[in-house]
Short mmCIF file of N, CA, C and O in Angstrom, two decimals:
data_model
loop_
_atom_site.label_atom_id
_atom_site.label_comp_id
_atom_site.label_asym_id
_atom_site.label_seq_id
_atom_site.Cartn_x
_atom_site.Cartn_y
_atom_site.Cartn_z
N ALA A 3 -57.80 7.08 -68.24
CA ALA A 3 -56.84 7.99 -68.87
C ALA A 3 -55.45 7.64 -68.35
O ALA A 3 -55.26 7.35 -67.18
N CYS A 4 -54.52 7.70 -69.23
CA CYS A 4 -53.14 7.39 -68.90
C CYS A 4 -52.37 8.68 -68.68
O CYS A 4 -52.64 9.70 -69.30
N ALA A 5 -51.41 8.62 -67.77
CA ALA A 5 -50.54 9.77 -67.52
C ALA A 5 -49.49 9.83 -68.61
O ALA A 5 -49.01 8.80 -69.08
N THR A 6 -49.13 11.03 -68.94
CA THR A 6 -48.09 11.18 -69.94
C THR A 6 -46.73 10.94 -69.30
O THR A 6 -46.57 11.04 -68.08
N ASN A 7 -45.79 10.60 -70.13
CA ASN A 7 -44.43 10.41 -69.62
C ASN A 7 -43.91 11.67 -68.96
O ASN A 7 -43.22 11.61 -67.94
N ASN A 8 -44.22 12.82 -69.51
CA ASN A 8 -43.77 14.09 -68.96
C ASN A 8 -44.35 14.31 -67.57
O ASN A 8 -43.65 14.72 -66.64
N TYR A 9 -45.62 14.01 -67.36
CA TYR A 9 -46.27 14.16 -66.06
C TYR A 9 -45.61 13.23 -65.04
O TYR A 9 -45.31 13.63 -63.91
N VAL A 10 -45.41 12.01 -65.42
CA VAL A 10 -44.78 11.03 -64.52
C VAL A 10 -43.37 11.48 -64.16
O VAL A 10 -42.97 11.44 -62.98
N ASP A 11 -42.63 11.94 -65.14
CA ASP A 11 -41.27 12.42 -64.88
C ASP A 11 -41.29 13.59 -63.90
O ASP A 11 -40.44 13.66 -62.99
N GLU A 12 -42.24 14.51 -64.07
CA GLU A 12 -42.34 15.67 -63.16
C GLU A 12 -42.67 15.21 -61.73
O GLU A 12 -42.08 15.71 -60.77
N GLN A 13 -43.59 14.29 -61.60
CA GLN A 13 -43.98 13.80 -60.28
C GLN A 13 -42.82 13.04 -59.61
O GLN A 13 -42.56 13.22 -58.42
N VAL A 14 -42.17 12.22 -60.38
CA VAL A 14 -41.03 11.46 -59.84
C VAL A 14 -39.91 12.42 -59.45
O VAL A 14 -39.28 12.26 -58.39
N ALA A 15 -39.67 13.44 -60.25
CA ALA A 15 -38.62 14.42 -59.93
C ALA A 15 -38.95 15.16 -58.64
O ALA A 15 -38.07 15.40 -57.80
N ALA A 16 -40.23 15.50 -58.45
CA ALA A 16 -40.64 16.19 -57.21
C ALA A 16 -40.43 15.29 -56.00
O ALA A 16 -39.92 15.72 -54.96
N VAL A 17 -40.81 14.04 -56.12
CA VAL A 17 -40.62 13.09 -55.02
C VAL A 17 -39.13 12.87 -54.75
O VAL A 17 -38.69 12.86 -53.61
N ASN A 18 -38.36 12.71 -55.81
CA ASN A 18 -36.91 12.53 -55.64
C ASN A 18 -36.28 13.75 -54.97
O ASN A 18 -35.39 13.59 -54.13
N GLY A 19 -36.75 14.94 -55.31
CA GLY A 19 -36.24 16.15 -54.66
C GLY A 19 -36.52 16.15 -53.17
O GLY A 19 -35.66 16.50 -52.36
N ARG A 20 -37.72 15.73 -52.79
CA ARG A 20 -38.07 15.69 -51.36
C ARG A 20 -37.27 14.60 -50.64
O ARG A 20 -36.82 14.78 -49.51
N VAL A 21 -37.09 13.47 -51.31
CA VAL A 21 -36.29 12.39 -50.73
C VAL A 21 -34.85 12.85 -50.53
O VAL A 21 -34.24 12.61 -49.47
N ASP A 22 -34.29 13.54 -51.51
CA ASP A 22 -32.92 14.05 -51.39
C ASP A 22 -32.80 15.04 -50.25
O ASP A 22 -31.82 15.02 -49.49
N ALA A 23 -33.80 15.93 -50.11
CA ALA A 23 -33.78 16.92 -49.03
C ALA A 23 -33.85 16.23 -47.67
O ALA A 23 -33.13 16.59 -46.74
N LEU A 24 -34.72 15.23 -47.56
CA LEU A 24 -34.83 14.50 -46.29
C LEU A 24 -33.55 13.72 -46.00
O LEU A 24 -33.11 13.65 -44.85
N SER A 25 -32.96 13.16 -47.02
CA SER A 25 -31.72 12.42 -46.84
C SER A 25 -30.61 13.35 -46.32
O SER A 25 -29.83 12.97 -45.43
N ALA A 26 -30.55 14.55 -46.86
CA ALA A 26 -29.55 15.52 -46.40
C ALA A 26 -29.81 15.89 -44.95
O ALA A 26 -28.86 16.00 -44.15
N ARG A 27 -31.08 16.07 -44.57
CA ARG A 27 -31.41 16.39 -43.17
C ARG A 27 -31.03 15.24 -42.24
O ARG A 27 -30.53 15.45 -41.14
N VAL A 28 -31.31 14.02 -42.70
CA VAL A 28 -30.94 12.84 -41.89
C VAL A 28 -29.43 12.79 -41.70
O VAL A 28 -28.95 12.49 -40.60
N ASP A 29 -28.69 13.07 -42.74
CA ASP A 29 -27.23 13.07 -42.63
C ASP A 29 -26.76 14.13 -41.63
O ASP A 29 -25.85 13.87 -40.82
N GLN A 30 -27.38 15.30 -41.65
CA GLN A 30 -27.01 16.36 -40.71
C GLN A 30 -27.31 15.94 -39.28
O GLN A 30 -26.50 16.13 -38.37
N VAL A 31 -28.49 15.35 -39.08
CA VAL A 31 -28.86 14.90 -37.73
C VAL A 31 -27.92 13.79 -37.28
O VAL A 31 -27.49 13.78 -36.12
N ASP A 32 -27.57 12.89 -38.17
CA ASP A 32 -26.65 11.81 -37.83
C ASP A 32 -25.30 12.36 -37.40
O ASP A 32 -24.71 11.90 -36.42
N GLN A 33 -24.80 13.37 -38.10
CA GLN A 33 -23.53 13.99 -37.73
C GLN A 33 -23.62 14.63 -36.36
O GLN A 33 -22.69 14.51 -35.54
N ARG A 34 -24.75 15.30 -36.09
CA ARG A 34 -24.91 15.92 -34.77
C ARG A 34 -24.99 14.88 -33.67
O ARG A 34 -24.45 15.06 -32.58
N VAL A 35 -25.68 13.77 -33.95
CA VAL A 35 -25.78 12.69 -32.96
C VAL A 35 -24.41 12.09 -32.69
O VAL A 35 -24.05 11.84 -31.54
N GLN A 36 -23.63 11.88 -33.74
CA GLN A 36 -22.29 11.33 -33.54
C GLN A 36 -21.42 12.28 -32.73
O GLN A 36 -20.68 11.84 -31.84
N ALA A 37 -21.51 13.58 -33.01
CA ALA A 37 -20.72 14.56 -32.25
C ALA A 37 -21.16 14.58 -30.79
O ALA A 37 -20.33 14.62 -29.88
N ALA A 38 -22.48 14.52 -30.56
CA ALA A 38 -22.99 14.51 -29.18
C ALA A 38 -22.55 13.24 -28.46
O ALA A 38 -22.20 13.28 -27.27
N SER A 39 -22.54 12.14 -29.17
CA SER A 39 -22.10 10.88 -28.57
C SER A 39 -20.63 10.94 -28.18
O SER A 39 -20.24 10.47 -27.10
N GLN A 40 -19.81 11.55 -29.04
CA GLN A 40 -18.39 11.69 -28.72
C GLN A 40 -18.19 12.59 -27.50
O GLN A 40 -17.36 12.30 -26.63
N ARG A 41 -18.97 13.67 -27.43
CA ARG A 41 -18.87 14.56 -26.26
C ARG A 41 -19.33 13.84 -25.00
O ARG A 41 -18.74 13.99 -23.92
N ALA A 42 -20.39 13.03 -25.12
CA ALA A 42 -20.86 12.27 -23.96
C ALA A 42 -19.82 11.26 -23.50
O ALA A 42 -19.60 11.09 -22.29
N ASP A 43 -19.17 10.59 -24.45
CA ASP A 43 -18.11 9.64 -24.09
C ASP A 43 -16.96 10.35 -23.39
O ASP A 43 -16.42 9.85 -22.39
N ALA A 44 -16.59 11.52 -23.90
CA ALA A 44 -15.50 12.29 -23.28
C ALA A 44 -15.90 12.73 -21.87
O ALA A 44 -15.08 12.68 -20.94
N ALA A 45 -17.15 13.14 -21.71
CA ALA A 45 -17.62 13.56 -20.38
C ALA A 45 -17.63 12.38 -19.41
O ALA A 45 -17.26 12.53 -18.24
N ALA A 46 -18.04 11.22 -19.89
CA ALA A 46 -18.05 10.03 -19.03
C ALA A 46 -16.63 9.66 -18.61
O ALA A 46 -16.39 9.31 -17.45
N THR A 47 -15.70 9.75 -19.53
CA THR A 47 -14.30 9.47 -19.21
C THR A 47 -13.77 10.46 -18.19
O THR A 47 -13.09 10.08 -17.23
N ALA A 48 -14.09 11.74 -18.39
CA ALA A 48 -13.64 12.77 -17.45
C ALA A 48 -14.25 12.55 -16.07
O ALA A 48 -13.57 12.71 -15.04
N ALA A 49 -15.52 12.16 -16.04
CA ALA A 49 -16.18 11.91 -14.75
C ALA A 49 -15.55 10.71 -14.05
O ALA A 49 -15.34 10.74 -12.83
N GLN A 50 -15.23 9.68 -14.81
CA GLN A 50 -14.59 8.51 -14.22
C GLN A 50 -13.21 8.87 -13.67
O GLN A 50 -12.84 8.45 -12.57
N THR A 51 -12.46 9.66 -14.42
CA THR A 51 -11.15 10.10 -13.96
C THR A 51 -11.28 10.94 -12.69
O THR A 51 -10.51 10.77 -11.74
N ALA A 52 -12.24 11.84 -12.68
CA ALA A 52 -12.46 12.67 -11.49
C ALA A 52 -12.83 11.82 -10.28
O ALA A 52 -12.37 12.07 -9.17
N GLY A 53 -13.66 10.81 -10.50
CA GLY A 53 -14.03 9.91 -9.41
C GLY A 53 -12.83 9.16 -8.87
O GLY A 53 -12.66 9.02 -7.66
N ASN A 54 -11.99 8.68 -9.78
CA ASN A 54 -10.77 7.99 -9.36
C ASN A 54 -9.85 8.92 -8.58
O ASN A 54 -9.26 8.54 -7.56
N ASP A 55 -9.71 10.15 -9.07
CA ASP A 55 -8.86 11.13 -8.38
C ASP A 55 -9.42 11.44 -6.99
O ASP A 55 -8.66 11.57 -6.02
N ALA A 56 -10.73 11.54 -6.88
CA ALA A 56 -11.36 11.82 -5.58
C ALA A 56 -11.13 10.67 -4.61
O ALA A 56 -10.83 10.89 -3.43
N ARG A 57 -11.27 9.44 -5.11
CA ARG A 57 -11.02 8.28 -4.23
C ARG A 57 -9.56 8.26 -3.77
O ARG A 57 -9.27 8.00 -2.60
N SER A 58 -8.65 8.55 -4.67
CA SER A 58 -7.23 8.58 -4.31
C SER A 58 -6.95 9.66 -3.27
O SER A 58 -6.23 9.42 -2.29
N ALA A 59 -7.54 10.83 -3.47
CA ALA A 59 -7.34 11.92 -2.51
C ALA A 59 -7.94 11.55 -1.15
O ALA A 59 -7.35 11.85 -0.10
N ASN A 60 -9.08 10.88 -1.17
CA ASN A 60 -9.71 10.47 0.09
C ASN A 60 -8.84 9.46 0.82
O ASN A 60 -8.68 9.53 2.04
N GLN A 61 -8.23 8.55 0.09
CA GLN A 61 -7.33 7.58 0.72
C GLN A 61 -6.12 8.27 1.34
O GLN A 61 -5.69 7.93 2.44
N ARG A 62 -5.58 9.25 0.63
CA ARG A 62 -4.43 10.00 1.18
C ARG A 62 -4.84 10.76 2.44
O ARG A 62 -4.08 10.82 3.41
N LEU A 63 -6.04 11.34 2.41
CA LEU A 63 -6.52 12.05 3.61
C LEU A 63 -6.68 11.09 4.77
O LEU A 63 -6.36 11.43 5.92
N ASP A 64 -7.21 9.90 4.50
CA ASP A 64 -7.35 8.90 5.57
C ASP A 64 -5.99 8.53 6.15
O ASP A 64 -5.84 8.40 7.37
N GLN A 65 -4.99 8.38 5.29
CA GLN A 65 -3.64 8.06 5.76
C GLN A 65 -3.08 9.20 6.60
O GLN A 65 -2.48 8.98 7.65
N MET A 66 -3.28 10.42 6.12
CA MET A 66 -2.78 11.58 6.86
C MET A 66 -3.48 11.70 8.21
O MET A 66 -2.86 12.06 9.21
N GLY A 67 -4.78 11.41 8.23
CA GLY A 67 -5.51 11.46 9.50
C GLY A 67 -4.95 10.48 10.50
O GLY A 67 -4.80 10.78 11.68
N GLY A 68 -4.62 9.26 10.03
CA GLY A 68 -4.02 8.26 10.92
C GLY A 68 -2.68 8.71 11.45
O GLY A 68 -2.36 8.54 12.63
N ARG A 69 -1.87 9.29 10.60
CA ARG A 69 -0.55 9.80 11.04
C ARG A 69 -0.71 10.93 12.03
O ARG A 69 0.03 11.02 13.01
N LEU A 70 -1.66 11.80 11.77
CA LEU A 70 -1.90 12.92 12.68
C LEU A 70 -2.35 12.41 14.05
O LEU A 70 -1.89 12.90 15.09
N ASP A 71 -3.22 11.39 14.05
CA ASP A 71 -3.65 10.80 15.32
C ASP A 71 -2.46 10.22 16.08
O ASP A 71 -2.35 10.39 17.30
N GLN A 72 -1.55 9.55 15.37
CA GLN A 72 -0.37 8.99 16.02
C GLN A 72 0.50 10.09 16.61
O GLN A 72 1.02 9.96 17.72
N MET A 73 0.65 11.17 15.87
CA MET A 73 1.47 12.28 16.37
C MET A 73 0.84 12.92 17.60
O MET A 73 1.53 13.26 18.56
N GLU A 74 -0.47 13.08 17.58
CA GLU A 74 -1.17 13.65 18.74
C GLU A 74 -1.03 12.75 19.96
O GLU A 74 -0.80 13.23 21.07
N GLN A 75 -1.15 11.44 19.75
CA GLN A 75 -1.03 10.51 20.87
C GLN A 75 0.39 10.52 21.42
O GLN A 75 0.60 10.48 22.63
N ALA A 76 1.37 10.57 20.53
CA ALA A 76 2.77 10.60 20.97
C ALA A 76 3.04 11.88 21.74
O ALA A 76 3.78 11.87 22.73
N ARG A 77 2.46 12.98 21.33
CA ARG A 77 2.68 14.27 21.99
C ARG A 77 2.07 14.28 23.39
O ARG A 77 2.66 14.81 24.34
N THR A 78 0.92 13.64 23.54
CA THR A 78 0.28 13.64 24.87
C THR A 78 0.96 12.67 25.82
O THR A 78 0.89 12.85 27.02
N ARG A 79 1.66 11.68 25.30
CA ARG A 79 2.36 10.71 26.15
C ARG A 79 3.73 11.22 26.60
O ARG A 79 4.27 10.75 27.56
N THR A 80 4.28 12.17 25.86
CA THR A 80 5.61 12.66 26.17
C THR A 80 5.51 13.62 27.36
O THR A 80 4.79 14.62 27.31
N PRO A 81 6.20 13.31 28.45
CA PRO A 81 6.16 14.22 29.61
C PRO A 81 6.91 15.51 29.31
O PRO A 81 7.92 15.53 28.60
N ARG A 82 6.38 16.57 29.79
CA ARG A 82 7.01 17.86 29.60
C ARG A 82 7.71 18.26 30.90
O ARG A 82 7.22 18.06 31.98
N GLY A 83 8.82 18.90 30.68
CA GLY A 83 9.71 19.21 31.74
C GLY A 83 9.38 20.31 32.58
O GLY A 83 9.57 20.67 33.61
#
């Protein structure tokens, strides 16, 4: 038995409807993935900046510590009257 053109058209339309619905869902997921990727990139950049700032602050603290040590040594060497 052969399928009628009308039956085939109905079946194809149903499949096309499901394909269109899945395509729309894939597009939505893709948009969410792209947004999440952009947020992850921004977070990575912020973390790298914070790490650089922390290293810079640590270097300044090390310099200040050395200066403080010099001042303490100079103070203990200076005779008091």
